[in-house]
PDB file of C-alpha atoms in Angstrom:
ATOM      1  CA  UNK X   1      54.351 120.730  82.974  1.00 94.00           C
ATOM      2  CA  UNK X   2      53.564 117.355  80.979  1.00 95.00           C
ATOM      3  CA  UNK X   3      51.761 114.150  82.437  1.00 96.00           C
ATOM      4  CA  UNK X   4      50.844 110.418  81.759  1.00 97.00           C
ATOM      5  CA  UNK X   5      48.442 109.133  84.753  1.00 98.00           C
ATOM      6  CA  UNK X   6      48.712 105.931  83.921  1.00 98.00           C
ATOM      7  CA  UNK X   7      45.221 103.550  85.163  1.00 98.00           C
ATOM      8  CA  UNK X   8      45.908 101.040  88.626  1.00 97.00           C
ATOM      9  CA  UNK X   9      47.672  97.577  89.045  1.00 98.00           C
ATOM     10  CA  UNK X  10      45.511  94.549  87.872  1.00 98.00           C
ATOM     11  CA  UNK X  11      44.733  91.720  88.968  1.00 98.00           C
ATOM     12  CA  UNK X  12      43.958  88.497  86.162  1.00 98.00           C
ATOM     13  CA  UNK X  13      43.778  85.048  84.849  1.00 98.00           C
ATOM     14  CA  UNK X  14      45.397  83.073  82.579  1.00 97.00           C
ATOM     15  CA  UNK X  15      43.681  83.481  78.787  1.00 97.00           C
ATOM     16  CA  UNK X  16      42.212  87.002  79.890  1.00 98.00           C
ATOM     17  CA  UNK X  17      43.113  90.590  78.549  1.00 98.00           C
ATOM     18  CA  UNK X  18      44.131  93.921  80.258  1.00 98.00           C
ATOM     19  CA  UNK X  19      43.637  96.897  78.823  1.00 98.00           C
ATOM     20  CA  UNK X  20      46.595  99.808  80.140  1.00 98.00           C
ATOM     21  CA  UNK X  21      44.930 103.211  80.002  1.00 98.00           C
ATOM     22  CA  UNK X  22      48.000 106.486  79.796  1.00 97.00           C
ATOM     23  CA  UNK X  23      46.143 110.444  80.648  1.00 97.00           C
ATOM     24  CA  UNK X  24      48.466 112.599  79.208  1.00 95.00           C
ATOM     25  CA  UNK X  25      48.245 116.589  80.671  1.00 91.00           C
ATOM     26  CA  UNK X  26      50.245 119.809  79.305  1.00 90.00           C
ATOM     27  CA  UNK X  27      51.063 119.633  75.953  1.00 90.00           C
ATOM     28  CA  UNK X  28      49.411 119.074  72.034  1.00 90.00           C
ATOM     29  CA  UNK X  29      47.942 115.216  72.245  1.00 90.00           C
ATOM     30  CA  UNK X  30      47.846 114.705  68.647  1.00 89.00           C
ATOM     31  CA  UNK X  31      51.445 116.291  67.903  1.00 91.00           C
ATOM     32  CA  UNK X  32      52.853 113.409  69.699  1.00 92.00           C
ATOM     33  CA  UNK X  33      52.879 109.229  69.678  1.00 93.00           C
ATOM     34  CA  UNK X  34      53.730 107.000  72.243  1.00 93.00           C
ATOM     35  CA  UNK X  35      55.371 103.394  72.909  1.00 96.00           C
ATOM     36  CA  UNK X  36      54.712 101.338  75.114  1.00 98.00           C
ATOM     37  CA  UNK X  37      57.102  99.291  76.666  1.00 98.00           C
ATOM     38  CA  UNK X  38      57.085  96.906  80.128  1.00 98.00           C
ATOM     39  CA  UNK X  39      59.423  95.746  82.804  1.00 98.00           C
ATOM     40  CA  UNK X  40      59.131  91.635  84.403  1.00 98.00           C
ATOM     41  CA  UNK X  41      60.234  91.011  87.786  1.00 96.00           C
ATOM     42  CA  UNK X  42      64.260  91.744  88.102  1.00 95.00           C
ATOM     43  CA  UNK X  43      64.479  92.425  84.527  1.00 97.00           C
ATOM     44  CA  UNK X  44      65.556  94.636  82.040  1.00 97.00           C
ATOM     45  CA  UNK X  45      63.383  96.714  79.716  1.00 98.00           C
ATOM     46  CA  UNK X  46      61.025  95.082  76.620  1.00 98.00           C
ATOM     47  CA  UNK X  47      60.079  97.215  73.470  1.00 97.00           C
ATOM     48  CA  UNK X  48      56.130  96.324  73.275  1.00 97.00           C
ATOM     49  CA  UNK X  49      55.144  99.051  70.566  1.00 96.00           C
ATOM     50  CA  UNK X  50      53.578 102.306  68.870  1.00 96.00           C
ATOM     51  CA  UNK X  51      51.619 104.469  68.004  1.00 95.00           C
ATOM     52  CA  UNK X  52      51.532 108.523  66.493  1.00 92.00           C
ATOM     53  CA  UNK X  53      48.406 110.080  67.572  1.00 89.00           C
ATOM     54  CA  UNK X  54      49.602 112.401  64.549  1.00 87.00           C
ATOM     55  CA  UNK X  55      49.864 110.500  62.086  1.00 85.00           C
ATOM     56  CA  UNK X  56      47.592 107.688  62.615  1.00 84.00           C
ATOM     57  CA  UNK X  57      50.089 105.022  62.677  1.00 91.00           C
ATOM     58  CA  UNK X  58      50.672 102.085  64.845  1.00 94.00           C
ATOM     59  CA  UNK X  59      53.626  99.335  64.583  1.00 94.00           C
ATOM     60  CA  UNK X  60      54.547  96.108  67.075  1.00 96.00           C
ATOM     61  CA  UNK X  61      56.911  94.496  67.873  1.00 95.00           C
ATOM     62  CA  UNK X  62      57.073  90.901  66.359  1.00 94.00           C
ATOM     63  CA  UNK X  63      56.531  89.131  69.846  1.00 95.00           C
ATOM     64  CA  UNK X  64      53.376  90.786  70.463  1.00 95.00           C
ATOM     65  CA  UNK X  65      52.290  91.130  66.800  1.00 91.00           C
ATOM     66  CA  UNK X  66      48.183  89.200  67.452  1.00 94.00           C
ATOM     67  CA  UNK X  67      48.505  89.922  71.224  1.00 97.00           C
ATOM     68  CA  UNK X  68      48.449  93.572  71.208  1.00 98.00           C
ATOM     69  CA  UNK X  69      46.601  96.468  70.595  1.00 97.00           C
ATOM     70  CA  UNK X  70      47.501 100.392  71.326  1.00 97.00           C
ATOM     71  CA  UNK X  71      45.374 102.873  70.214  1.00 95.00           C
ATOM     72  CA  UNK X  72      45.181 106.771  70.731  1.00 94.00           C
ATOM     73  CA  UNK X  73      41.734 108.672  71.406  1.00 94.00           C
ATOM     74  CA  UNK X  74      42.339 112.271  70.901  1.00 92.00           C
ATOM     75  CA  UNK X  75      39.238 113.333  72.016  1.00 93.00           C
ATOM     76  CA  UNK X  76      40.432 112.793  75.862  1.00 95.00           C
ATOM     77  CA  UNK X  77      44.446 112.789  74.846  1.00 94.00           C
ATOM     78  CA  UNK X  78      44.284 109.239  76.619  1.00 96.00           C
ATOM     79  CA  UNK X  79      46.704 106.245  74.278  1.00 96.00           C
ATOM     80  CA  UNK X  80      45.933 102.586  75.552  1.00 97.00           C
ATOM     81  CA  UNK X  81      47.732  99.232  75.481  1.00 98.00           C
ATOM     82  CA  UNK X  82      45.279  96.139  75.207  1.00 98.00           C
ATOM     83  CA  UNK X  83      46.646  92.785  75.775  1.00 98.00           C
ATOM     84  CA  UNK X  84      45.206  89.418  75.215  1.00 98.00           C
ATOM     85  CA  UNK X  85      45.678  85.726  75.824  1.00 97.00           C
ATOM     86  CA  UNK X  86      47.874  86.605  79.273  1.00 98.00           C
ATOM     87  CA  UNK X  87      50.131  84.027  80.891  1.00 97.00           C
ATOM     88  CA  UNK X  88      51.754  84.269  83.349  1.00 97.00           C
ATOM     89  CA  UNK X  89      55.204  85.251  81.510  1.00 97.00           C
ATOM     90  CA  UNK X  90      53.140  88.873  80.403  1.00 98.00           C
ATOM     91  CA  UNK X  91      53.007  89.820  84.515  1.00 98.00           C
ATOM     92  CA  UNK X  92      55.109  93.086  84.266  1.00 98.00           C
ATOM     93  CA  UNK X  93      55.446  96.553  85.117  1.00 98.00           C
ATOM     94  CA  UNK X  94      53.869  98.380  81.539  1.00 98.00           C
ATOM     95  CA  UNK X  95      54.504 102.056  81.157  1.00 98.00           C
ATOM     96  CA  UNK X  96      53.533 103.957  78.196  1.00 97.00           C
ATOM     97  CA  UNK X  97      55.540 106.331  76.602  1.00 97.00           C
ATOM     98  CA  UNK X  98      55.923 109.828  74.271  1.00 95.00           C
ATOM     99  CA  UNK X  99      57.822 109.568  72.067  1.00 91.00           C
ATOM    100  CA  UNK X 100      57.417 112.028  68.808  1.00 85.00           C
ATOM    101  CA  UNK X 101      54.440 111.900  66.506  1.00 81.00           C
ATOM    102  CA  UNK X 102      56.526 111.445  63.319  1.00 81.00           C
ATOM    103  CA  UNK X 103      59.004 108.767  63.715  1.00 83.00           C
ATOM    104  CA  UNK X 104      59.481 105.887  66.949  1.00 88.00           C
ATOM    105  CA  UNK X 105      62.266 107.680  68.845  1.00 90.00           C
ATOM    106  CA  UNK X 106      63.103 108.296  72.601  1.00 94.00           C
ATOM    107  CA  UNK X 107      61.392 109.254  75.377  1.00 95.00           C
ATOM    108  CA  UNK X 108      61.993 111.463  77.974  1.00 94.00           C
ATOM    109  CA  UNK X 109      58.684 111.215  79.839  1.00 96.00           C
ATOM    110  CA  UNK X 110      56.981 108.375  80.939  1.00 98.00           C
ATOM    111  CA  UNK X 111      54.358 106.657  82.572  1.00 97.00           C
ATOM    112  CA  UNK X 112      54.172 105.696  86.735  1.00 97.00           C
ATOM    113  CA  UNK X 113      53.951 102.124  85.075  1.00 98.00           C
ATOM    114  CA  UNK X 114      50.811 100.147  85.390  1.00 98.00           C
ATOM    115  CA  UNK X 115      51.837  96.235  86.983  1.00 98.00           C
ATOM    116  CA  UNK X 116      49.833  93.715  85.447  1.00 98.00           C
ATOM    117  CA  UNK X 117      50.024  89.940  87.634  1.00 98.00           C
ATOM    118  CA  UNK X 118      48.538  87.055  86.306  1.00 98.00           C
ATOM    119  CA  UNK X 119      47.464  84.349  88.018  1.00 96.00           C
ATOM    120  CA  UNK X 120      45.401  81.714  88.590  1.00 94.00           C
TER     121      UNK X 120
ATOM    122  CA  UNK O   1      64.840  92.260  65.035  1.00 88.00           C
ATOM    123  CA  UNK O   2      67.922  93.872  66.157  1.00 95.00           C
ATOM    124  CA  UNK O   3      69.464  92.800  68.631  1.00 97.00           C
ATOM    125  CA  UNK O   4      71.516  94.633  71.677  1.00 98.00           C
ATOM    126  CA  UNK O   5      73.995  93.618  73.331  1.00 98.00           C
ATOM    127  CA  UNK O   6      75.263  96.047  76.349  1.00 98.00           C
ATOM    128  CA  UNK O   7      78.485  94.934  78.037  1.00 97.00           C
ATOM    129  CA  UNK O   8      79.570  94.527  80.839  1.00 97.00           C
ATOM    130  CA  UNK O   9      76.178  93.305  82.525  1.00 97.00           C
ATOM    131  CA  UNK O  10      77.356  94.669  86.200  1.00 97.00           C
ATOM    132  CA  UNK O  11      80.052  97.614  87.070  1.00 96.00           C
ATOM    133  CA  UNK O  12      81.748  97.903  90.065  1.00 96.00           C
ATOM    134  CA  UNK O  13      82.620 101.667  90.379  1.00 95.00           C
ATOM    135  CA  UNK O  14      83.748 103.700  93.266  1.00 95.00           C
ATOM    136  CA  UNK O  15      82.880 107.902  93.406  1.00 95.00           C
ATOM    137  CA  UNK O  16      84.429 110.306  91.251  1.00 96.00           C
ATOM    138  CA  UNK O  17      85.455 107.236  88.648  1.00 96.00           C
ATOM    139  CA  UNK O  18      85.156 107.178  85.598  1.00 97.00           C
ATOM    140  CA  UNK O  19      82.832 104.784  84.088  1.00 97.00           C
ATOM    141  CA  UNK O  20      82.126 104.024  80.041  1.00 98.00           C
ATOM    142  CA  UNK O  21      79.095 100.941  78.828  1.00 98.00           C
ATOM    143  CA  UNK O  22      79.491  99.513  75.813  1.00 98.00           C
ATOM    144  CA  UNK O  23      76.035  98.775  73.496  1.00 98.00           C
ATOM    145  CA  UNK O  24      76.404  96.801  70.332  1.00 98.00           C
ATOM    146  CA  UNK O  25      74.057  96.162  67.630  1.00 98.00           C
ATOM    147  CA  UNK O  26      73.353  93.033  65.668  1.00 98.00           C
ATOM    148  CA  UNK O  27      73.606  95.538  62.440  1.00 97.00           C
ATOM    149  CA  UNK O  28      73.511  99.174  61.670  1.00 97.00           C
ATOM    150  CA  UNK O  29      71.610 101.355  63.274  1.00 97.00           C
ATOM    151  CA  UNK O  30      73.569 104.584  62.310  1.00 96.00           C
ATOM    152  CA  UNK O  31      73.205 106.789  64.684  1.00 96.00           C
ATOM    153  CA  UNK O  32      69.594 106.185  66.487  1.00 97.00           C
ATOM    154  CA  UNK O  33      70.590 105.241  69.387  1.00 97.00           C
ATOM    155  CA  UNK O  34      69.505 106.837  73.323  1.00 98.00           C
ATOM    156  CA  UNK O  35      70.454 106.099  76.769  1.00 98.00           C
ATOM    157  CA  UNK O  36      68.152 106.017  79.853  1.00 98.00           C
ATOM    158  CA  UNK O  37      68.611 105.311  83.504  1.00 98.00           C
ATOM    159  CA  UNK O  38      66.556 103.431  85.555  1.00 98.00           C
ATOM    160  CA  UNK O  39      66.349 103.737  89.898  1.00 97.00           C
ATOM    161  CA  UNK O  40      64.332 100.876  91.590  1.00 95.00           C
ATOM    162  CA  UNK O  41      61.017 102.224  91.881  1.00 93.00           C
ATOM    163  CA  UNK O  42      61.756 104.050  89.321  1.00 96.00           C
ATOM    164  CA  UNK O  43      60.649 104.550  85.259  1.00 97.00           C
ATOM    165  CA  UNK O  44      63.104 105.205  82.530  1.00 98.00           C
ATOM    166  CA  UNK O  45      64.933 108.423  82.128  1.00 98.00           C
ATOM    167  CA  UNK O  46      66.262 109.490  79.305  1.00 97.00           C
ATOM    168  CA  UNK O  47      69.515 110.282  79.434  1.00 98.00           C
ATOM    169  CA  UNK O  48      70.852 110.636  75.485  1.00 98.00           C
ATOM    170  CA  UNK O  49      69.428 110.705  72.530  1.00 97.00           C
ATOM    171  CA  UNK O  50      71.100 109.977  68.904  1.00 97.00           C
ATOM    172  CA  UNK O  51      73.751 108.873  70.352  1.00 97.00           C
ATOM    173  CA  UNK O  52      75.625 112.056  71.432  1.00 98.00           C
ATOM    174  CA  UNK O  53      73.195 114.808  72.044  1.00 97.00           C
ATOM    175  CA  UNK O  54      72.708 115.461  75.459  1.00 97.00           C
ATOM    176  CA  UNK O  55      69.046 115.544  76.792  1.00 96.00           C
ATOM    177  CA  UNK O  56      67.938 118.522  78.640  1.00 95.00           C
ATOM    178  CA  UNK O  57      68.837 118.426  82.149  1.00 96.00           C
ATOM    179  CA  UNK O  58      70.944 116.064  82.549  1.00 97.00           C
ATOM    180  CA  UNK O  59      75.096 116.363  84.228  1.00 97.00           C
ATOM    181  CA  UNK O  60      76.794 116.947  81.475  1.00 97.00           C
ATOM    182  CA  UNK O  61      79.177 114.276  83.415  1.00 97.00           C
ATOM    183  CA  UNK O  62      77.083 112.225  81.073  1.00 98.00           C
ATOM    184  CA  UNK O  63      78.454 111.491  77.380  1.00 98.00           C
ATOM    185  CA  UNK O  64      77.581 109.298  75.012  1.00 98.00           C
ATOM    186  CA  UNK O  65      79.735 108.561  71.548  1.00 98.00           C
ATOM    187  CA  UNK O  66      79.196 104.970  68.454  1.00 98.00           C
ATOM    188  CA  UNK O  67      77.367 105.066  65.519  1.00 97.00           C
ATOM    189  CA  UNK O  68      76.604 101.792  63.595  1.00 97.00           C
ATOM    190  CA  UNK O  69      77.089  99.424  65.570  1.00 98.00           C
ATOM    191  CA  UNK O  70      79.194 100.128  68.649  1.00 98.00           C
ATOM    192  CA  UNK O  71      78.203 102.875  71.147  1.00 98.00           C
ATOM    193  CA  UNK O  72      79.256 103.680  74.190  1.00 98.00           C
ATOM    194  CA  UNK O  73      78.226 105.353  77.483  1.00 98.00           C
ATOM    195  CA  UNK O  74      81.014 107.462  79.382  1.00 98.00           C
ATOM    196  CA  UNK O  75      80.395 108.558  83.115  1.00 97.00           C
ATOM    197  CA  UNK O  76      83.218 111.548  83.742  1.00 97.00           C
ATOM    198  CA  UNK O  77      83.184 111.034  86.982  1.00 96.00           C
ATOM    199  CA  UNK O  78      80.704 109.410  89.603  1.00 96.00           C
ATOM    200  CA  UNK O  79      78.578 110.153  92.503  1.00 96.00           C
ATOM    201  CA  UNK O  80      76.502 109.101  94.360  1.00 95.00           C
ATOM    202  CA  UNK O  81      73.482 109.541  92.642  1.00 95.00           C
ATOM    203  CA  UNK O  82      74.989 107.878  89.399  1.00 97.00           C
ATOM    204  CA  UNK O  83      74.492 104.047  90.986  1.00 93.00           C
ATOM    205  CA  UNK O  84      71.698 102.452  88.834  1.00 97.00           C
ATOM    206  CA  UNK O  85      71.496 100.164  86.428  1.00 98.00           C
ATOM    207  CA  UNK O  86      71.063 101.965  82.368  1.00 98.00           C
ATOM    208  CA  UNK O  87      69.850 100.259  78.631  1.00 98.00           C
ATOM    209  CA  UNK O  88      70.776 101.507  75.846  1.00 98.00           C
ATOM    210  CA  UNK O  89      67.207 101.081  73.582  1.00 98.00           C
ATOM    211  CA  UNK O  90      67.891 101.460  69.136  1.00 97.00           C
ATOM    212  CA  UNK O  91      64.905 103.096  67.408  1.00 96.00           C
ATOM    213  CA  UNK O  92      66.179 102.405  64.525  1.00 95.00           C
ATOM    214  CA  UNK O  93      64.397  99.429  63.221  1.00 92.00           C
ATOM    215  CA  UNK O  94      60.909  99.276  65.372  1.00 93.00           C
ATOM    216  CA  UNK O  95      63.155  99.253  68.449  1.00 96.00           C
ATOM    217  CA  UNK O  96      65.069  97.401  71.788  1.00 97.00           C
ATOM    218  CA  UNK O  97      66.532  98.151  74.841  1.00 98.00           C
ATOM    219  CA  UNK O  98      70.157  96.361  75.463  1.00 98.00           C
ATOM    220  CA  UNK O  99      69.684  93.938  78.580  1.00 98.00           C
ATOM    221  CA  UNK O 100      71.147  96.673  80.649  1.00 98.00           C
ATOM    222  CA  UNK O 101      74.069  97.516  83.226  1.00 98.00           C
ATOM    223  CA  UNK O 102      73.681  97.636  87.381  1.00 97.00           C
ATOM    224  CA  UNK O 103      76.530 100.297  88.305  1.00 97.00           C
ATOM    225  CA  UNK O 104      77.309  99.620  92.591  1.00 94.00           C
ATOM    226  CA  UNK O 105      79.212 100.462  93.938  1.00 81.00           C
TER     227      UNK O 105
END
């Protein structure tokens, strides 16, 4: 079955960077893409960006442009999200989710989420 | 960026009620719209895609309609398992979520 397993919780200081992994199994990694979505405590869902492992394309929300990098390693079937310049506003649960390989679409499979806490 | 606005933000209902949630886009998204259900401590669950297509395994009491800028999610007869927060998501231009609608008892 399709599984997306994310890396564990992170505690970072303001100004630091965080890199979260999303290891997949149960399907052909390179045929699909990944989107990253975050959820601050008690808040709604916020789209950050996506990558197509199929066509090697990335795009990012304007809010995060220049501060986020999403990559995909086909050799390990793992997607990554790197967020730099952390502030307390980046404290959130970060999700990876699978999407189509050819366009940014809805996500039927999600990781369990990775909690990132930014605190001095 | 396309803005998505859901209404209401909170909805009080009872088991057996017919429930309708509205999602409005700041510009046309054609039918590139999805609906998700999220329960506390869980990742979102896809219910509807392309505005009106029911995801496999989702009960038929859930339905979606609309196109362009106005969309609705309807639960025909609310069940105890349906008390949750619902989000719309456009994927016409990048992606944006609505702010969520909490369906409470």
